[in-house]
CSV table of C-alpha atoms in Angstrom, one decimal:
chain,number,residue,atom,x,y,z
U,177,TYR,CA,97.4,77.4,93.1
U,178,ILE,CA,93.9,78.7,93.1
U,179,VAL,CA,94.1,79.9,89.5
U,180,SER,CA,95.6,76.5,88.5
U,181,ALA,CA,92.8,74.6,90.2
U,182,ILE,CA,90.2,76.7,88.4
U,183,ALA,CA,92.0,76.0,85.1
U,184,LEU,CA,91.9,72.3,85.8
U,185,PHE,CA,88.2,72.5,86.6
U,186,LEU,CA,87.5,74.2,83.3
U,187,LEU,CA,89.5,71.6,81.4
U,188,PHE,CA,87.5,68.8,83.1
U,189,ILE,CA,84.2,70.6,82.3
U,190,ALA,CA,85.3,70.9,78.7
U,191,GLY,CA,86.1,67.2,78.7
U,192,PHE,CA,82.8,66.2,80.1
U,193,ASN,CA,81.0,68.4,77.5
U,194,PHE,CA,83.0,66.7,74.7
U,195,VAL,CA,82.1,63.2,76.0
U,196,ASN,CA,78.4,64.1,76.4
U,197,LEU,CA,78.1,65.8,73.0
U,198,THR,CA,80.0,63.0,71.2
U,199,THR,CA,77.8,60.3,72.6
U,200,ALA,CA,74.6,62.3,72.2
U,201,ARG,CA,75.4,62.8,68.5
U,202,SER,CA,76.7,59.3,67.9
U,203,THR,CA,74.0,58.4,65.5
U,204,ARG,CA,75.3,61.0,63.0
U,205,ARG,CA,78.5,59.0,62.7
U,206,ALA,CA,77.0,55.6,63.1
U,207,LYS,CA,76.8,54.8,59.4
U,208,GLU,CA,80.4,55.9,59.0
U,209,VAL,CA,81.4,53.5,61.7
U,210,GLY,CA,79.2,50.8,60.2
U,211,MET,CA,80.7,51.2,56.7
U,212,ARG,CA,84.3,51.2,58.0
U,213,MET,CA,83.7,48.0,60.0
U,214,THR,CA,81.9,46.4,57.0
U,215,VAL,CA,85.0,47.0,54.7
U,216,GLY,CA,87.2,45.4,57.3
U,217,ALA,CA,88.2,48.2,59.8
U,218,SER,CA,88.8,46.7,63.3
U,219,LYS,CA,87.4,48.1,66.5
U,220,GLY,CA,90.9,49.0,67.6
U,221,LEU,CA,91.5,51.1,64.4
U,222,ILE,CA,88.1,52.9,64.9
U,223,ARG,CA,89.0,53.6,68.5
U,224,TRP,CA,92.3,55.1,67.6
U,225,GLN,CA,90.6,57.2,64.9
U,226,PHE,CA,88.3,58.8,67.4
U,227,ILE,CA,91.0,59.2,70.0
U,228,GLY,CA,93.2,60.8,67.4
U,229,GLU,CA,90.4,63.2,66.5
U,230,SER,CA,90.0,64.1,70.2
U,231,ILE,CA,93.8,64.8,70.5
U,232,ILE,CA,93.8,67.0,67.4
U,233,LEU,CA,90.8,68.9,68.7
U,234,ALA,CA,92.6,69.4,72.0
U,235,GLY,CA,95.7,70.6,70.1
U,236,VAL,CA,93.6,73.2,68.1
U,237,SER,CA,92.0,74.3,71.4
U,238,ALA,CA,95.4,74.7,73.0
U,239,LEU,CA,96.6,77.0,70.1
U,240,LEU,CA,93.4,79.1,70.3
U,241,SER,CA,93.8,79.4,74.1
U,242,LEU,CA,97.3,80.6,73.7
U,243,LEU,CA,96.1,83.2,71.2
U,244,LEU,CA,93.4,84.3,73.7
U,245,VAL,CA,95.9,84.5,76.5
U,246,GLU,CA,98.2,86.7,74.5
U,247,MET,CA,95.3,89.0,73.6
U,248,LEU,CA,93.8,89.2,77.1
U,249,MET,CA,97.1,89.3,79.1
U,250,PRO,CA,97.4,93.1,79.2
U,251,TRP,CA,93.8,93.4,80.5
U,252,TYR,CA,94.4,90.7,83.1
U,253,ASN,CA,97.6,92.3,84.3
U,254,ASN,CA,95.9,95.7,84.6
U,255,LEU,CA,93.0,94.2,86.6
U,256,LEU,CA,95.2,92.5,89.2
U,257,GLY,CA,98.2,94.8,89.1
U,258,LEU,CA,100.5,92.0,87.8
U,259,SER,CA,103.2,91.7,85.1
U,260,LEU,CA,102.6,88.2,83.8
U,261,SER,CA,104.1,87.4,80.4
U,262,LEU,CA,104.3,84.4,78.0
U,263,TYR,CA,107.8,85.3,77.2
U,264,ASN,CA,109.8,84.4,80.3
U,265,LYS,CA,111.6,81.3,81.7
U,266,GLU,CA,108.6,80.1,83.7
U,267,SER,CA,106.2,80.4,80.8
U,268,ALA,CA,108.7,78.5,78.6
U,269,ILE,CA,108.8,75.6,81.0
U,270,ILE,CA,105.0,75.5,81.0
U,271,GLY,CA,104.9,75.8,77.2
U,272,LEU,CA,107.1,72.7,76.9
U,273,SER,CA,104.5,70.8,79.0
U,274,ILE,CA,101.6,71.8,76.8
U,275,PRO,CA,102.0,68.9,74.2
U,276,PHE,CA,101.9,66.5,77.1
U,277,PHE,CA,98.7,67.9,78.5
U,278,VAL,CA,97.2,68.1,75.0
U,279,VAL,CA,97.7,64.4,74.5
U,280,LEU,CA,96.6,63.6,78.1
U,281,PHE,CA,93.3,65.5,78.0
U,282,GLY,CA,92.7,64.5,74.4
U,283,LEU,CA,93.1,60.9,75.4
U,284,LEU,CA,90.9,61.2,78.5
U,285,ALA,CA,88.2,63.1,76.7
U,286,GLY,CA,88.2,60.8,73.7
U,287,LEU,CA,88.5,57.4,75.4
U,288,TYR,CA,84.9,56.8,76.3
U,289,PRO,CA,83.4,58.1,73.0
U,290,ALA,CA,85.9,55.9,71.1
U,291,PHE,CA,84.9,52.7,72.9
U,292,PHE,CA,81.3,53.7,72.7
U,293,LEU,CA,81.3,54.4,69.0
U,294,SER,CA,83.4,51.3,68.2
U,295,SER,CA,80.8,49.1,69.9
U,296,PHE,CA,78.3,49.7,67.1
U,297,LYS,CA,77.0,46.6,65.3
U,298,PRO,CA,77.5,47.1,61.6
U,299,ILE,CA,74.3,45.3,60.5
U,300,ARG,CA,72.1,47.3,62.9
U,301,VAL,CA,73.7,50.6,62.0
U,302,LEU,CA,73.3,50.1,58.3
U,303,LYS,CA,69.6,49.2,58.9
U,304,ALA,CA,69.2,52.4,60.9
U,305,ASP,CA,68.5,50.3,64.0
U,306,PHE,CA,70.2,52.1,66.9
U,307,GLY,CA,68.5,50.3,69.7
U,308,GLY,CA,71.6,48.5,70.7
U,309,VAL,CA,74.0,51.5,70.5
U,310,LYS,CA,72.6,53.9,73.1
U,311,SER,CA,75.1,55.0,75.7
U,312,LYS,CA,74.4,53.9,79.3
U,313,PRO,CA,72.3,56.5,81.0
U,314,ILE,CA,74.2,56.0,84.3
U,315,ILE,CA,77.5,57.2,82.7
U,316,ARG,CA,76.0,60.2,80.9
U,317,ASN,CA,74.0,61.2,83.9
U,318,ALA,CA,77.0,61.0,86.1
U,319,LEU,CA,79.0,63.1,83.7
U,320,VAL,CA,76.2,65.7,83.6
U,321,THR,CA,75.9,65.8,87.4
U,322,ILE,CA,79.7,66.2,87.8
U,323,GLN,CA,79.7,68.9,85.1
U,324,PHE,CA,77.0,70.9,86.8
U,325,THR,CA,78.5,70.5,90.2
U,326,VAL,CA,81.9,71.7,89.1
U,327,SER,CA,80.3,74.6,87.2
U,328,SER,CA,78.4,75.6,90.3
U,329,VAL,CA,81.5,75.5,92.4
U,330,LEU,CA,83.3,77.7,89.8
U,331,ILE,CA,80.5,80.2,89.7
U,332,ILE,CA,80.5,80.5,93.4
U,333,ALA,CA,84.4,80.7,93.6
U,334,THR,CA,84.4,83.4,90.8
U,335,SER,CA,81.8,85.4,92.8
U,336,ILE,CA,83.9,85.2,95.9
U,337,LEU,CA,87.1,86.1,94.0
U,338,PHE,CA,85.5,89.2,92.6
U,339,MET,CA,84.2,90.2,96.0
U,340,GLN,CA,87.6,89.7,97.5
U,341,LEU,CA,89.2,91.8,94.7
U,342,ASP,CA,86.6,94.5,95.3
U,343,HIS,CA,87.3,94.4,99.0
U,344,LEU,CA,91.1,94.7,98.4
U,345,LYS,CA,90.6,97.7,96.1
U,346,ASN,CA,88.2,99.6,98.2
U,347,LYS,CA,89.2,98.6,101.7
U,348,GLU,CA,90.0,101.7,103.8
U,349,LEU,CA,93.6,101.0,105.1
U,350,GLY,CA,94.0,104.2,107.1
U,351,LEU,CA,96.9,105.3,105.0
U,352,ASN,CA,97.7,106.4,101.4
U,353,THR,CA,100.0,104.2,99.3
U,354,ASN,CA,99.3,105.9,96.0
U,355,ASN,CA,102.5,107.2,94.2
U,356,LEU,CA,104.5,105.9,97.2
U,357,LEU,CA,107.9,104.2,96.6
U,358,VAL,CA,110.0,102.5,99.2
U,359,ALA,CA,113.7,101.7,99.0
U,360,PRO,CA,115.8,100.0,101.6
U,361,VAL,CA,119.3,101.3,102.5
U,362,ASN,CA,121.9,98.7,103.5
U,363,GLY,CA,125.6,98.7,104.2
U,364,ASP,CA,127.8,100.7,106.5
U,365,LYS,CA,126.5,103.9,108.1
U,366,MET,CA,123.1,103.2,106.6
U,367,TRP,CA,121.2,105.6,108.7
U,368,GLN,CA,123.5,108.5,107.9
U,369,ARG,CA,123.4,107.6,104.3
U,370,ALA,CA,119.6,107.4,104.4
U,371,GLU,CA,119.4,111.0,105.7
U,372,ILE,CA,121.7,112.1,102.9
U,373,ILE,CA,119.6,110.2,100.3
U,374,LYS,CA,116.5,111.8,101.8
U,375,GLU,CA,117.8,115.4,101.4
U,376,ALA,CA,119.0,114.6,97.8
U,377,LEU,CA,115.6,113.2,96.8
U,378,LYS,CA,113.9,116.3,98.1
U,379,GLU,CA,115.7,118.3,95.5
U,380,ILE,CA,114.1,116.4,92.6
U,381,PRO,CA,111.1,118.3,91.2
U,382,GLU,CA,109.0,115.2,90.7
U,383,VAL,CA,109.3,114.2,94.4
U,384,GLU,CA,106.7,115.6,96.7
U,385,ASP,CA,108.0,114.3,100.0
U,386,VAL,CA,110.5,111.9,101.6
U,387,ALA,CA,110.5,110.1,104.9
U,388,ILE,CA,112.4,107.3,106.7
U,389,SER,CA,111.2,104.4,108.8
U,390,THR,CA,112.5,101.1,110.1
U,391,ASP,CA,109.9,99.0,108.3
U,392,VAL,CA,107.1,99.1,105.7
U,393,PRO,CA,103.4,98.5,106.3
U,394,GLY,CA,102.5,95.0,105.3
U,395,ASN,CA,105.7,93.4,106.6
U,396,GLY,CA,104.4,93.3,110.2
U,397,PHE,CA,106.5,95.4,112.6
U,398,THR,CA,108.8,94.0,115.3
U,399,GLN,CA,107.1,93.2,118.6
U,400,ASN,CA,108.5,93.6,122.2
U,401,GLY,CA,107.4,93.9,125.8
U,402,TYR,CA,106.8,97.4,127.2
U,403,LYS,CA,105.9,98.8,130.6
U,404,VAL,CA,102.9,101.0,130.1
U,405,GLU,CA,101.7,103.6,132.6
U,406,GLY,CA,98.5,102.3,134.4
U,407,VAL,CA,99.2,98.6,133.5
U,408,GLU,CA,100.9,96.4,136.1
U,409,ASP,CA,102.4,93.8,133.7
U,410,HIS,CA,104.5,94.3,130.6
U,411,ILE,CA,102.4,94.1,127.4
U,412,MET,CA,103.4,93.2,123.8
U,413,ILE,CA,103.4,96.1,121.5
U,414,ARG,CA,104.5,96.5,117.8
U,415,ALA,CA,107.1,99.1,117.3
U,416,LEU,CA,108.1,101.3,114.4
U,417,GLY,CA,111.0,103.8,114.2
U,418,ILE,CA,110.0,106.8,112.2
U,419,ASP,CA,111.3,110.3,111.4
U,420,TYR,CA,109.4,113.6,111.6
U,421,ASP,CA,107.9,113.3,108.1
U,422,TYR,CA,106.7,109.7,108.2
U,423,ILE,CA,103.1,110.3,109.4
U,424,ASN,CA,102.5,112.9,106.8
U,425,ILE,CA,104.0,110.8,103.9
U,426,ILE,CA,101.8,107.8,104.6
U,427,GLY,CA,98.7,109.9,105.0
U,428,ALA,CA,98.0,108.7,108.6
U,429,ARG,CA,95.8,111.0,110.7
U,430,ILE,CA,96.5,112.3,114.2
U,431,LYS,CA,93.4,111.8,116.3
U,432,HIS,CA,94.6,113.3,119.6
U,433,GLY,CA,97.6,115.4,120.5
U,434,ARG,CA,100.2,116.2,117.8
U,435,ASN,CA,102.8,114.7,115.5
U,436,LEU,CA,106.4,114.4,116.4
U,437,SER,CA,108.1,117.7,115.5
U,438,GLN,CA,111.6,119.2,115.3
U,439,LEU,CA,110.2,122.2,117.1
U,440,PHE,CA,110.1,120.2,120.3
U,441,PRO,CA,113.6,119.0,121.3
U,442,SER,CA,112.0,116.8,123.9
U,443,ASP,CA,110.4,114.7,121.2
U,444,GLU,CA,113.6,112.6,121.1
U,445,ASN,CA,111.9,110.9,124.1
U,446,ALA,CA,108.3,111.1,122.7
U,447,VAL,CA,106.2,108.5,121.1
U,448,LEU,CA,103.0,108.2,119.0
U,449,VAL,CA,100.6,105.4,119.7
U,450,ASN,CA,97.6,104.0,117.8
U,451,GLU,CA,94.0,103.9,118.9
U,452,THR,CA,94.2,100.1,119.5
U,453,LEU,CA,96.9,100.6,122.2
U,454,VAL,CA,94.9,103.3,123.9
U,455,LYS,CA,91.8,101.1,124.0
U,456,LYS,CA,93.8,98.0,125.2
U,457,VAL,CA,95.4,99.8,128.2
U,458,GLY,CA,92.2,101.8,129.0
U,459,TRP,CA,93.6,105.3,128.8
U,460,THR,CA,91.0,108.0,128.8
U,461,ASP,CA,93.5,110.8,128.4
U,462,PRO,CA,96.6,109.2,126.7
U,463,ILE,CA,98.5,112.5,126.1
U,464,GLY,CA,101.4,112.6,128.6
U,465,LYS,CA,101.3,108.9,129.5
U,466,LYS,CA,104.6,107.0,129.9
U,467,ILE,CA,105.9,104.0,128.0
U,468,VAL,CA,109.1,102.3,129.0
U,469,ARG,CA,111.5,100.2,127.0
U,470,GLU,CA,115.2,100.8,127.7
U,471,LYS,CA,114.3,104.4,128.5
U,472,GLU,CA,111.1,106.3,129.3
U,473,PHE,CA,109.0,107.8,126.5
U,474,THR,CA,106.1,110.2,126.7
U,475,VAL,CA,103.0,109.9,124.5
U,476,VAL,CA,102.4,113.1,122.6
U,477,GLY,CA,99.9,111.9,120.0
U,478,VAL,CA,97.4,109.2,119.1
U,479,VAL,CA,97.3,108.1,115.4
U,480,GLU,CA,94.1,106.7,113.9
U,481,ASP,CA,94.4,103.0,113.4
U,482,PHE,CA,95.8,101.9,110.0
U,483,HIS,CA,96.5,98.5,108.7
U,484,TYR,CA,100.2,97.7,108.9
U,485,MET,CA,99.9,93.9,108.6
U,486,SER,CA,97.8,91.5,106.6
U,487,LEU,CA,94.1,92.2,106.4
U,488,HIS,CA,93.6,88.7,107.8
U,489,THR,CA,94.8,89.9,111.2
U,490,GLU,CA,93.3,92.5,113.5
U,491,ILE,CA,95.2,95.7,114.1
U,492,GLU,CA,97.5,95.3,117.1
U,493,PRO,CA,98.8,98.0,119.5
U,494,LEU,CA,101.5,100.1,117.9
U,495,VAL,CA,104.1,102.6,119.2
U,496,MET,CA,106.1,104.9,116.9
U,497,PHE,CA,109.1,106.9,118.0
U,498,LEU,CA,112.2,108.5,116.6
U,499,PRO,CA,115.0,105.9,116.0
U,500,PHE,CA,117.4,105.4,118.9
U,501,ASP,CA,120.2,103.0,119.6
U,502,TYR,CA,117.8,100.0,119.5
U,503,PHE,CA,116.7,100.7,116.0
U,504,PHE,CA,120.0,101.5,114.4
U,505,MET,CA,120.6,97.8,113.8
U,506,TRP,CA,117.7,97.7,111.3
U,507,SER,CA,118.0,98.8,107.7
U,508,PRO,CA,116.2,102.1,107.2
U,509,ARG,CA,113.5,102.3,104.5
U,510,VAL,CA,113.3,105.5,102.5
U,511,HIS,CA,109.7,106.4,101.5
U,512,ILE,CA,109.4,108.6,98.4
U,513,ARG,CA,106.1,110.3,97.6
U,514,ILE,CA,106.0,111.1,93.8
U,515,LYS,CA,103.9,114.0,92.7
U,516,GLU,CA,100.5,113.1,91.1
U,517,GLY,CA,100.8,112.2,87.4
U,518,MET,CA,104.6,111.6,87.5
U,519,LEU,CA,104.4,107.8,87.5
U,520,GLY,CA,102.4,107.6,84.2
């Protein structure tokens, strides 16, 4: 919607430019209009002539714009990480509407110049007396004012857009998503199948590592009430089921304690928490603290905060543990880290 709004603004600016330039250069075509009216051309015919010229100019502009879009599309897709194309169903629908918009904007842009030029008095024009054919300053000044206002808005919006893109590209997320693929596993016995898939993927030379979780950063993890040691009331905490390799594969960092490990059988009842949770409950020494939901868990590590939801929201308390009965209702996500250079 934002890009469409910008496109409409640009079209209106182009239309205002066309009107201003046409009226400003009206004296160059004044004699043509005078001669045509002298030999019998009606005002209506002259108006349609200029409107037709405007529509033809809009049509040529549309063709040139399509050519530029085709040339610049690869660069634009690469800049924003998109895969837009002129050759799909949606683009075909838009393409069918182009003639309508060509006529519409050609008509709107040419309407005022057509009426203005057709208002010339043949006798005055042929005598080179243009005193009575000047456009009204109010209209032209209004168009210029609107044009500069819209241009200023577009410049500001473009600057903000580039700052936002730069922010998205360089924002420290606290995790590494490069060369990381995620595939959901659905159907019967999905967790058992996910483990089989994980082991099979590890045998592929191009695969660096594989892990399983109940969700993907960016989706916003499930949230439930937990009883936390040192806090009287239950608090709402985001939860994520992970396996032993998950923290390593997403590039998260352990700030205190250790990661979940198969070397510790008791880790089936252990959890990792993020820094935000530690700060919220006021733990000074979080290792060994208890968290209860359906069963009791022991905190063995604190993970540095990473963004697992939209950047528009603040990082919320998070607890991560090995999947147990509660999580087996969720479809597992297999995370696949591809070796550097293997994705092209």
